[in-house]
Amino acid sequence: MQITAFRTDGLGDSTYLLTHDDGGVVVDPQRDVERFERAVLDAGIHLTHVLETHIHNDYVSGGRDLAGRTGARLVLPAAAGAAFDHLPAFHREDLPGGPVAIRPVHTPGHTPEHMSYLILLEGEVAAVFSGGSLLVGSAGRPDLLGDDRARQLARLQYGSVNRLAELPDETGLYPTHGEGSFCTASGAGRSTSTIGMERRTNPVLAYPDVDAFVEGQLSGLQPFPAYYSHMGPINLMGPRPLPRPQLDALDPSDLPDDVRLVDIRPRAAYAAGHIPGSLGLEMSDQVAVWAGWLLPFDSPVALVAEPGQDVEEVARQFGRIGFDRVFGVLYGVSGWVAAGGTPASFETRTTDELASVLSSGRDIQVLDVRSPGEWQEGHIEGSLYRYVPQLDDGLPEGLDPSRDVWVTCGSGYRAFAAAAALEAAGLRLIVVTPEGVPEVLEQLSESTA
């Protein structure tokens, strides 16, 4: 038996391909299924099952599409109640026809219907696909379906992760969510593990009782992307195959009034001149995650890019989270300027420069746009705070629009993402990049030591 992981870093998730003899199983595929289909063909196997551990809240599932392409049986938890054809998985009822014995185990907590799948070889448990239940160093968060359900789901999660922890030490642990996923209740490890390793090191297995576990899991939960609320209904009612966008080069006159511009050029190019209102998200594996948080769901999107940038990869990222209307690319802003547009721009400074100004005692405005947890761990004395996704709700109290504002985060990425909202509010920006608050605090500490 061999298990291959396909990591989707921007989502913090993994899909798995299990192969044994001439058969195979795929677990929790994202919507861009060609990579999994290609792996099945390369392995020369017959795909028997596509397993879904739960109704996903962080991406549009590719399970239905992959099963249709390959003739595999699509398996969902029986309690999901999905509105399309599938094989329902029932607790401890082995699935028929697989290359190995596949035993669903009901592990509610991350979602009510959640199933993990035990893999048995010669009657012995060899691996478990744990989805959003027991993770590497963490557990799936219980609040994605709303705060009113979170406490009871956390109690269910306690039972689920501890039951999985009773599996043999050598059992391979293959979770869907990992490092970088907003679906984790705390910092999750990036890779796979074993049950024995998690029993020794995973803090969620160290709580003395269910009440302590619930309080621990519900404390310090961080905000999650706004687009999550749309994923569950799509995945329940029938996710469609990923469309193939026509990423034609656009003229500024081609842009409809309701289009949202996402500028993926390098930060320096965006700072030097960008179309007012465009969202500055330098090319990375998280462009769509942040755009999906900061834009209305499934907004029509046009990219602003430099020649040679992988715009198809960005469109694929958008498609994974249900933004299907990415319809073209503006290459740079020169055409827009030639058509009479006036670009916006702002200054950038380094963390060294910010630390130097603060050390001099000069009175400046600093706006920290990191997550609540990062702010609580430590921030610049006297700085103002507002998390990037909350800027549309208004500016923090005490911010003086007549003065420059230094905008900082942890790396510069979110500070650039904040620029559009701050510019729309009429602020004059100085954006700190690269790095951010931790480096500034370290330098200030060293200067006073």
CSV table of C-alpha atoms in Angstrom, one decimal:
chain,number,residue,atom,x,y,z
A,1,MET,CA,0.0,0.0,0.0
A,2,GLN,CA,1.2,3.5,-0.9
A,3,ILE,CA,-0.3,6.9,0.2
A,4,THR,CA,0.6,10.0,-1.8
A,5,ALA,CA,-0.2,13.5,-0.4
A,6,PHE,CA,-1.2,16.4,-2.7
A,7,ARG,CA,-0.6,19.6,-0.7
A,8,THR,CA,-2.6,22.7,-1.5
A,9,ASP,CA,-0.6,25.3,0.4
A,10,GLY,CA,-2.9,28.3,-0.1
A,11,LEU,CA,-5.7,26.4,1.6
A,12,GLY,CA,-3.6,24.6,4.1
A,13,ASP,CA,-5.1,21.3,3.0
A,14,SER,CA,-4.0,17.9,1.7
A,15,THR,CA,-5.7,15.5,-0.7
A,16,TYR,CA,-4.6,11.8,-0.6
A,17,LEU,CA,-4.3,9.0,-3.2
A,18,LEU,CA,-4.1,5.5,-1.7
A,19,THR,CA,-3.0,2.8,-4.1
A,20,HIS,CA,-2.8,-0.9,-3.4
A,21,ASP,CA,-2.3,-3.6,-6.1
A,22,ASP,CA,-4.2,-2.3,-9.1
A,23,GLY,CA,-6.8,-0.2,-7.2
A,24,GLY,CA,-6.9,3.3,-5.6
A,25,VAL,CA,-8.8,5.7,-3.5
A,26,VAL,CA,-8.8,9.5,-3.4
A,27,VAL,CA,-9.6,11.3,-0.2
A,28,ASP,CA,-11.0,15.0,0.0
A,29,PRO,CA,-10.1,16.3,-3.5
A,30,GLN,CA,-10.1,20.0,-4.2
A,31,ARG,CA,-11.9,21.3,-7.3
A,32,ASP,CA,-8.9,21.2,-9.7
A,33,VAL,CA,-9.2,17.5,-10.2
A,34,GLU,CA,-6.9,17.1,-13.2
A,35,ARG,CA,-3.8,16.7,-11.0
A,36,PHE,CA,-5.5,13.7,-9.2
A,37,GLU,CA,-6.8,12.2,-12.4
A,38,ARG,CA,-3.3,12.4,-13.9
A,39,ALA,CA,-1.8,10.7,-10.9
A,40,VAL,CA,-4.3,7.9,-11.2
A,41,LEU,CA,-3.5,7.4,-14.9
A,42,ASP,CA,0.3,7.6,-14.2
A,43,ALA,CA,-0.1,4.9,-11.5
A,44,GLY,CA,-1.9,2.7,-13.9
A,45,ILE,CA,-4.7,1.9,-11.4
A,46,HIS,CA,-8.5,1.8,-11.3
A,47,LEU,CA,-9.9,4.3,-8.9
A,48,THR,CA,-12.6,2.6,-6.9
A,49,HIS,CA,-13.7,5.3,-4.4
A,50,VAL,CA,-13.6,9.0,-3.9
A,51,LEU,CA,-14.0,9.6,-0.1
A,52,GLU,CA,-15.2,12.8,1.5
A,53,THR,CA,-14.6,13.1,5.2
A,54,HIS,CA,-17.1,16.0,5.6
A,55,ILE,CA,-18.9,18.8,3.9
A,56,HIS,CA,-16.1,21.2,3.4
A,57,ASN,CA,-16.3,24.8,4.5
A,58,ASP,CA,-13.0,26.1,3.0
A,59,TYR,CA,-13.2,25.0,-0.6
A,60,VAL,CA,-15.5,23.7,-3.3
A,61,SER,CA,-15.2,19.9,-3.5
A,62,GLY,CA,-13.9,18.2,-6.6
A,63,GLY,CA,-15.2,14.8,-5.4
A,64,ARG,CA,-18.3,14.7,-7.5
A,65,ASP,CA,-16.4,15.7,-10.7
A,66,LEU,CA,-13.5,13.3,-10.1
A,67,ALA,CA,-15.9,10.4,-9.5
A,68,GLY,CA,-17.7,11.2,-12.7
A,69,ARG,CA,-14.5,11.4,-14.7
A,70,THR,CA,-13.1,8.1,-13.4
A,71,GLY,CA,-16.2,5.9,-12.7
A,72,ALA,CA,-15.3,5.7,-9.0
A,73,ARG,CA,-18.0,5.6,-6.3
A,74,LEU,CA,-18.4,8.9,-4.5
A,75,VAL,CA,-18.7,8.4,-0.8
A,76,LEU,CA,-20.0,11.0,1.7
A,77,PRO,CA,-21.0,10.7,5.3
A,78,ALA,CA,-24.6,9.4,5.5
A,79,ALA,CA,-25.7,12.2,7.8
A,80,ALA,CA,-24.6,14.9,5.3
A,81,GLY,CA,-27.8,14.7,3.3
A,82,ALA,CA,-26.2,15.8,0.1
A,83,ALA,CA,-28.6,16.5,-2.8
A,84,PHE,CA,-26.9,14.4,-5.5
A,85,ASP,CA,-26.0,10.8,-6.1
A,86,HIS,CA,-23.4,9.2,-3.7
A,87,LEU,CA,-22.7,6.2,-1.6
A,88,PRO,CA,-23.6,7.0,2.0
A,89,ALA,CA,-20.9,6.0,4.6
A,90,PHE,CA,-22.3,4.6,7.8
A,91,HIS,CA,-20.4,4.2,11.1
A,92,ARG,CA,-18.3,1.0,11.1
A,93,GLU,CA,-19.9,-0.4,7.9
A,94,ASP,CA,-17.0,-1.3,5.6
A,95,LEU,CA,-17.3,0.1,2.1
A,96,PRO,CA,-17.7,-2.5,-0.7
A,97,GLY,CA,-15.3,-3.0,-3.6
A,98,GLY,CA,-12.2,-1.1,-2.5
A,99,PRO,CA,-8.6,-2.1,-3.0
A,100,VAL,CA,-8.3,-2.4,0.8
A,101,ALA,CA,-10.8,-2.6,3.6
A,102,ILE,CA,-12.2,0.9,4.2
A,103,ARG,CA,-14.1,1.4,7.5
A,104,PRO,CA,-15.9,4.7,8.1
A,105,VAL,CA,-15.9,5.9,11.7
A,106,HIS,CA,-18.2,8.7,12.8
A,107,THR,CA,-16.1,11.4,14.3
A,108,PRO,CA,-18.3,14.5,14.7
A,109,GLY,CA,-16.9,17.8,16.0
A,110,HIS,CA,-15.5,19.8,13.2
A,111,THR,CA,-18.9,19.2,11.5
A,112,PRO,CA,-21.8,17.0,12.8
A,113,GLU,CA,-21.6,14.5,10.0
A,114,HIS,CA,-17.8,14.1,9.9
A,115,MET,CA,-16.4,10.7,9.1
A,116,SER,CA,-12.9,9.4,9.4
A,117,TYR,CA,-11.9,6.4,7.3
A,118,LEU,CA,-9.8,3.5,8.7
A,119,ILE,CA,-7.7,1.6,6.3
A,120,LEU,CA,-7.2,-2.1,7.2
A,121,LEU,CA,-4.7,-4.5,5.8
A,122,GLU,CA,-5.1,-8.2,6.6
A,123,GLY,CA,-7.6,-7.1,9.3
A,124,GLU,CA,-5.2,-4.7,11.1
A,125,VAL,CA,-5.6,-0.9,11.0
A,126,ALA,CA,-2.8,0.6,9.0
A,127,ALA,CA,-3.9,4.2,8.5
A,128,VAL,CA,-6.7,6.7,9.2
A,129,PHE,CA,-7.8,9.6,7.0
A,130,SER,CA,-9.0,11.9,9.7
A,131,GLY,CA,-10.2,14.9,7.7
A,132,GLY,CA,-10.9,17.7,10.2
A,133,SER,CA,-11.0,15.6,13.3
A,134,LEU,CA,-7.6,14.7,14.8
A,135,LEU,CA,-4.9,16.8,13.1
A,136,VAL,CA,-1.1,17.0,13.5
A,137,GLY,CA,-0.7,18.9,16.7
A,138,SER,CA,-4.3,20.2,16.8
A,139,ALA,CA,-7.9,19.4,16.0
A,140,GLY,CA,-10.5,20.8,13.6
A,141,ARG,CA,-12.2,23.9,14.9
A,142,PRO,CA,-15.8,23.4,16.0
A,143,ASP,CA,-17.2,26.9,15.3
A,144,LEU,CA,-17.5,27.1,11.5
A,145,LEU,CA,-21.2,26.4,11.5
A,146,GLY,CA,-21.8,29.2,14.0
A,147,ASP,CA,-21.1,30.1,17.6
A,148,ASP,CA,-24.5,28.7,18.7
A,149,ARG,CA,-23.4,25.2,17.7
A,150,ALA,CA,-19.7,25.5,18.6
A,151,ARG,CA,-19.9,24.4,22.2
A,152,GLN,CA,-21.8,21.2,21.5
A,153,LEU,CA,-19.6,20.4,18.5
A,154,ALA,CA,-16.5,20.9,20.7
A,155,ARG,CA,-17.9,18.3,23.1
A,156,LEU,CA,-18.3,15.9,20.3
A,157,GLN,CA,-14.8,16.6,19.0
A,158,TYR,CA,-13.4,15.6,22.4
A,159,GLY,CA,-14.9,12.2,22.1
A,160,SER,CA,-13.8,11.9,18.4
A,161,VAL,CA,-10.1,12.8,18.8
A,162,ASN,CA,-9.8,10.6,21.9
A,163,ARG,CA,-11.4,7.6,20.2
A,164,LEU,CA,-8.9,8.0,17.3
A,165,ALA,CA,-6.1,8.3,19.8
A,166,GLU,CA,-7.0,4.7,20.9
A,167,LEU,CA,-5.9,3.3,17.6
A,168,PRO,CA,-2.5,1.4,17.5
A,169,ASP,CA,0.6,3.6,17.8
A,170,GLU,CA,1.9,2.7,14.3
A,171,THR,CA,-1.4,3.8,12.6
A,172,GLY,CA,-0.6,6.5,10.0
A,173,LEU,CA,-2.5,9.7,10.5
A,174,TYR,CA,-3.5,11.6,7.3
A,175,PRO,CA,-5.6,14.7,8.1
A,176,THR,CA,-7.0,17.0,5.4
A,177,HIS,CA,-6.4,20.3,7.3
A,178,GLY,CA,-2.9,21.3,8.3
A,179,GLU,CA,-0.6,24.2,8.7
A,180,GLY,CA,-2.0,27.4,7.1
A,181,SER,CA,-5.7,26.2,7.3
A,182,PHE,CA,-8.2,28.5,9.0
A,183,CYS,CA,-10.1,25.3,9.8
A,184,THR,CA,-7.7,24.4,12.6
A,185,ALA,CA,-8.5,25.4,16.2
A,186,SER,CA,-4.8,26.1,16.9
A,187,GLY,CA,-1.5,25.9,15.1
A,188,ALA,CA,-1.5,22.6,13.2
A,189,GLY,CA,1.5,20.8,11.8
A,190,ARG,CA,2.1,20.7,8.1
A,191,SER,CA,2.5,17.0,7.4
A,192,THR,CA,1.2,13.6,8.3
A,193,SER,CA,1.9,11.8,11.6
A,194,THR,CA,1.2,8.6,13.5
A,195,ILE,CA,-1.3,8.0,16.3
A,196,GLY,CA,1.5,7.2,18.7
A,197,MET,CA,3.3,10.5,17.9
A,198,GLU,CA,0.1,12.5,18.4
A,199,ARG,CA,-0.7,10.7,21.7
A,200,ARG,CA,2.7,11.8,23.0
A,201,THR,CA,2.8,15.4,21.6
A,202,ASN,CA,-0.6,16.7,20.5
A,203,PRO,CA,-1.9,19.2,23.1
A,204,VAL,CA,-5.6,18.5,22.3
A,205,LEU,CA,-5.1,14.9,23.7
A,206,ALA,CA,-3.6,16.3,27.0
A,207,TYR,CA,-6.8,17.8,28.5
A,208,PRO,CA,-8.0,16.1,31.6
A,209,ASP,CA,-11.7,16.1,30.7
A,210,VAL,CA,-14.2,17.2,28.2
A,211,ASP,CA,-14.9,20.6,29.9
A,212,ALA,CA,-11.3,21.6,29.9
A,213,PHE,CA,-11.1,20.5,26.2
A,214,VAL,CA,-14.1,22.6,25.3
A,215,GLU,CA,-12.8,25.7,27.0
A,216,GLY,CA,-9.4,25.2,25.4
A,217,GLN,CA,-10.7,24.7,21.9
A,218,LEU,CA,-13.1,27.6,22.1
A,219,SER,CA,-10.6,30.1,23.5
A,220,GLY,CA,-8.5,32.1,21.2
A,221,LEU,CA,-10.2,31.1,18.0
A,222,GLN,CA,-9.3,33.5,15.2
A,223,PRO,CA,-11.6,34.9,12.5
A,224,PHE,CA,-12.0,32.8,9.3
A,225,PRO,CA,-12.6,33.9,5.7
A,226,ALA,CA,-16.0,35.3,4.8
A,227,TYR,CA,-16.3,33.0,1.8
A,228,TYR,CA,-16.5,30.0,4.1
A,229,SER,CA,-20.2,30.6,4.6
A,230,HIS,CA,-20.8,29.8,0.9
A,231,MET,CA,-18.8,26.6,0.6
A,232,GLY,CA,-21.1,24.3,2.7
A,233,PRO,CA,-24.3,25.0,0.7
A,234,ILE,CA,-22.4,24.6,-2.6
A,235,ASN,CA,-20.9,21.3,-1.5
A,236,LEU,CA,-24.3,20.0,-0.2
A,237,MET,CA,-26.3,21.0,-3.2
A,238,GLY,CA,-23.9,19.8,-5.9
A,239,PRO,CA,-20.5,21.4,-6.7
A,240,ARG,CA,-19.9,22.0,-10.4
A,241,PRO,CA,-16.7,21.2,-12.2
A,242,LEU,CA,-14.0,23.9,-12.2
A,243,PRO,CA,-14.6,26.1,-15.3
A,244,ARG,CA,-11.9,27.0,-17.7
A,245,PRO,CA,-11.6,30.8,-17.6
A,246,GLN,CA,-10.8,32.8,-20.8
A,247,LEU,CA,-7.9,34.9,-19.5
A,248,ASP,CA,-7.7,37.3,-22.4
A,249,ALA,CA,-5.7,40.4,-22.3
A,250,LEU,CA,-8.1,43.3,-21.6
A,251,ASP,CA,-8.3,46.9,-22.6
A,252,PRO,CA,-9.4,49.3,-19.9
A,253,SER,CA,-12.6,49.9,-21.9
A,254,ASP,CA,-13.5,46.2,-21.6
A,255,LEU,CA,-14.0,46.5,-17.9
A,256,PRO,CA,-17.6,46.4,-16.7
A,257,ASP,CA,-18.7,48.7,-13.9
A,258,ASP,CA,-19.1,46.0,-11.3
A,259,VAL,CA,-15.7,44.3,-11.9
A,260,ARG,CA,-13.3,44.0,-9.0
A,261,LEU,CA,-9.6,44.4,-9.8
A,262,VAL,CA,-7.0,42.2,-8.0
A,263,ASP,CA,-3.5,43.4,-8.6
A,264,ILE,CA,-1.0,40.5,-8.4
A,265,ARG,CA,2.1,42.4,-9.4
A,266,PRO,CA,5.1,42.7,-7.1
A,267,ARG,CA,4.6,45.0,-4.1
A,268,ALA,CA,7.0,47.6,-5.4
A,269,ALA,CA,5.0,48.0,-8.7
A,270,TYR,CA,1.7,48.3,-6.8
A,271,ALA,CA,3.1,50.9,-4.5
A,272,ALA,CA,4.5,52.9,-7.3
A,273,GLY,CA,1.2,53.1,-9.2
A,274,HIS,CA,-2.0,51.2,-9.2
A,275,ILE,CA,-5.6,51.6,-10.2
A,276,PRO,CA,-7.6,53.2,-7.3
A,277,GLY,CA,-9.7,50.6,-5.6
A,278,SER,CA,-7.7,47.6,-6.9
A,279,LEU,CA,-6.8,45.1,-4.2
A,280,GLY,CA,-3.1,44.7,-3.9
A,281,LEU,CA,-2.3,41.0,-3.4
A,282,GLU,CA,1.1,40.1,-4.7
A,283,MET,CA,1.3,36.8,-6.5
A,284,SER,CA,1.4,34.0,-3.9
A,285,ASP,CA,-0.5,30.8,-3.1
A,286,GLN,CA,-3.0,32.8,-1.0
A,287,VAL,CA,-4.2,35.4,-3.5
A,288,ALA,CA,-7.7,33.9,-3.7
A,289,VAL,CA,-8.0,33.2,0.0
A,290,TRP,CA,-7.5,36.9,0.8
A,291,ALA,CA,-9.5,38.1,-2.1
A,292,GLY,CA,-12.3,35.7,-1.1
A,293,TRP,CA,-12.3,37.3,2.3
A,294,LEU,CA,-12.1,40.9,1.2
A,295,LEU,CA,-14.5,40.8,-1.8
A,296,PRO,CA,-18.2,40.0,-2.1
A,297,PHE,CA,-18.6,36.3,-2.9
A,298,ASP,CA,-18.2,35.3,-6.5
A,299,SER,CA,-17.5,38.9,-7.6
A,300,PRO,CA,-16.5,39.3,-11.2
A,301,VAL,CA,-12.7,39.7,-11.1
A,302,ALA,CA,-10.1,41.0,-13.5
A,303,LEU,CA,-6.4,40.6,-12.7
A,304,VAL,CA,-3.8,43.2,-13.0
A,305,ALA,CA,-0.5,41.4,-13.8
A,306,GLU,CA,2.9,41.7,-15.3
A,307,PRO,CA,3.7,39.7,-18.4
A,308,GLY,CA,4.9,36.3,-17.5
A,309,GLN,CA,3.0,36.0,-14.3
A,310,ASP,CA,1.0,32.7,-13.9
A,311,VAL,CA,-2.5,34.1,-14.2
A,312,GLU,CA,-3.9,30.7,-14.8
A,313,GLU,CA,-2.7,29.6,-11.4
A,314,VAL,CA,-4.5,32.6,-9.8
A,315,ALA,CA,-7.7,31.8,-11.7
A,316,ARG,CA,-7.4,28.2,-10.4
A,317,GLN,CA,-7.0,29.5,-6.9
A,318,PHE,CA,-10.2,31.5,-7.3
A,319,GLY,CA,-12.1,28.5,-8.8
A,320,ARG,CA,-11.2,26.4,-5.7
A,321,ILE,CA,-13.3,28.7,-3.6
A,322,GLY,CA,-16.2,29.3,-6.0
A,323,PHE,CA,-15.1,32.5,-7.7
A,324,ASP,CA,-15.9,31.5,-11.2
A,325,ARG,CA,-16.0,34.8,-13.0
A,326,VAL,CA,-12.3,35.6,-13.5
A,327,PHE,CA,-12.5,36.8,-17.1
A,328,GLY,CA,-9.4,38.6,-18.1
A,329,VAL,CA,-6.1,40.4,-17.4
A,330,LEU,CA,-4.9,44.0,-17.6
A,331,TYR,CA,-1.1,43.8,-18.1
A,332,GLY,CA,0.2,46.7,-16.1
A,333,VAL,CA,-1.5,50.1,-15.6
A,334,SER,CA,0.0,52.0,-18.6
A,335,GLY,CA,-3.1,51.3,-20.8
A,336,TRP,CA,-5.4,52.5,-18.0
A,337,VAL,CA,-3.3,55.7,-17.6
A,338,ALA,CA,-3.2,56.3,-21.3
A,339,ALA,CA,-7.0,56.1,-21.3
A,340,GLY,CA,-7.0,59.0,-18.8
A,341,GLY,CA,-6.8,57.3,-15.5
A,342,THR,CA,-4.8,58.7,-12.6
A,343,PRO,CA,-3.0,56.1,-10.6
A,344,ALA,CA,-2.8,55.9,-6.9
A,345,SER,CA,0.5,55.4,-5.1
A,346,PHE,CA,2.0,55.3,-1.6
A,347,GLU,CA,5.4,55.2,0.1
A,348,THR,CA,7.0,52.1,1.5
A,349,ARG,CA,9.5,51.8,4.4
A,350,THR,CA,11.4,49.0,6.0
A,351,THR,CA,11.1,47.7,9.5
A,352,ASP,CA,14.5,49.2,10.2
A,353,GLU,CA,13.2,52.6,9.3
A,354,LEU,CA,10.0,52.3,11.4
A,355,ALA,CA,12.0,51.2,14.4
A,356,SER,CA,14.4,54.1,13.9
A,357,VAL,CA,11.6,56.6,13.8
A,358,LEU,CA,10.0,55.1,16.9
A,359,SER,CA,13.3,55.1,18.7
A,360,SER,CA,13.7,58.8,18.0
A,361,GLY,CA,10.6,59.6,19.8
A,362,ARG,CA,8.9,61.1,16.8
A,363,ASP,CA,5.1,61.1,17.1
A,364,ILE,CA,3.7,59.0,14.2
A,365,GLN,CA,0.5,57.0,13.6
A,366,VAL,CA,1.1,53.2,13.3
A,367,LEU,CA,-1.8,51.0,12.2
A,368,ASP,CA,-1.4,47.3,12.9
A,369,VAL,CA,-3.6,45.1,10.6
A,370,ARG,CA,-2.7,41.6,11.8
A,371,SER,CA,-5.0,39.0,13.3
A,372,PRO,CA,-6.4,39.4,16.8
A,373,GLY,CA,-4.2,36.6,18.1
A,374,GLU,CA,-1.1,38.3,16.7
A,375,TRP,CA,-2.0,41.6,18.2
A,376,GLN,CA,-2.6,40.0,21.6
A,377,GLU,CA,0.8,38.3,21.5
A,378,GLY,CA,2.5,41.7,21.3
A,379,HIS,CA,2.2,45.0,19.5
A,380,ILE,CA,3.9,48.4,19.1
A,381,GLU,CA,3.1,50.6,22.1
A,382,GLY,CA,0.7,53.3,21.0
A,383,SER,CA,-0.2,51.7,17.7
A,384,LEU,CA,-3.8,51.5,16.5
A,385,TYR,CA,-5.4,48.2,15.6
A,386,ARG,CA,-7.9,46.9,13.0
A,387,TYR,CA,-7.7,43.5,11.3
A,388,VAL,CA,-7.6,43.8,7.5
A,389,PRO,CA,-11.0,42.2,6.9
A,390,GLN,CA,-12.6,44.5,9.4
A,391,LEU,CA,-11.5,47.7,7.7
A,392,ASP,CA,-14.6,47.9,5.6
A,393,ASP,CA,-16.5,48.4,8.9
A,394,GLY,CA,-14.6,51.6,9.6
A,395,LEU,CA,-11.3,53.0,10.8
A,396,PRO,CA,-10.1,52.5,14.3
A,397,GLU,CA,-11.0,55.2,16.8
A,398,GLY,CA,-8.3,57.8,17.2
A,399,LEU,CA,-6.9,57.6,13.7
A,400,ASP,CA,-6.3,61.1,12.3
A,401,PRO,CA,-6.9,61.2,8.6
A,402,SER,CA,-5.0,64.5,8.3
A,403,ARG,CA,-1.7,62.7,9.2
A,404,ASP,CA,0.4,60.0,7.5
A,405,VAL,CA,-0.3,56.5,8.8
A,406,TRP,CA,2.3,53.8,8.9
A,407,VAL,CA,0.6,50.4,8.0
A,408,THR,CA,2.2,47.2,9.2
A,409,CYS,CA,1.4,43.5,9.7
A,410,GLY,CA,3.7,40.5,10.0
A,411,SER,CA,5.3,40.4,6.5
A,412,GLY,CA,3.9,43.3,4.5
A,413,TYR,CA,1.4,41.2,2.6
A,414,ARG,CA,-1.7,42.1,4.6
A,415,ALA,CA,-0.6,45.7,4.9
A,416,PHE,CA,-0.7,45.9,1.1
A,417,ALA,CA,-4.0,44.2,1.1
A,418,ALA,CA,-5.3,46.9,3.5
A,419,ALA,CA,-4.2,49.7,1.2
A,420,ALA,CA,-7.3,49.8,-1.0
A,421,ALA,CA,-9.7,50.3,1.9
A,422,LEU,CA,-7.4,52.8,3.6
A,423,GLU,CA,-6.9,54.8,0.4
A,424,ALA,CA,-10.7,54.9,-0.1
A,425,ALA,CA,-11.0,56.5,3.3
A,426,GLY,CA,-8.6,59.2,2.2
A,427,LEU,CA,-5.6,58.3,4.2
A,428,ARG,CA,-2.0,58.9,3.2
A,429,LEU,CA,-0.1,55.7,3.6
A,430,ILE,CA,3.4,54.6,4.4
A,431,VAL,CA,3.4,50.8,4.1
A,432,VAL,CA,6.0,48.7,6.0
A,433,THR,CA,7.5,45.9,4.0
A,434,PRO,CA,9.0,43.3,4.1
A,435,GLU,CA,8.6,41.9,7.6
A,436,GLY,CA,6.6,43.7,10.2
A,437,VAL,CA,5.7,44.1,13.8
A,438,PRO,CA,7.8,41.2,15.3
A,439,GLU,CA,11.0,42.5,13.7
A,440,VAL,CA,10.2,46.1,14.9
A,441,LEU,CA,9.6,44.9,18.4
A,442,GLU,CA,12.9,43.0,18.4
A,443,GLN,CA,14.8,46.0,17.2
A,444,LEU,CA,13.2,48.3,19.7
A,445,SER,CA,14.0,45.8,22.5
A,446,GLU,CA,17.7,45.6,21.4
A,447,SER,CA,18.0,49.4,21.2
A,448,THR,CA,16.8,49.8,24.8
A,449,ALA,CA,18.8,46.8,26.2
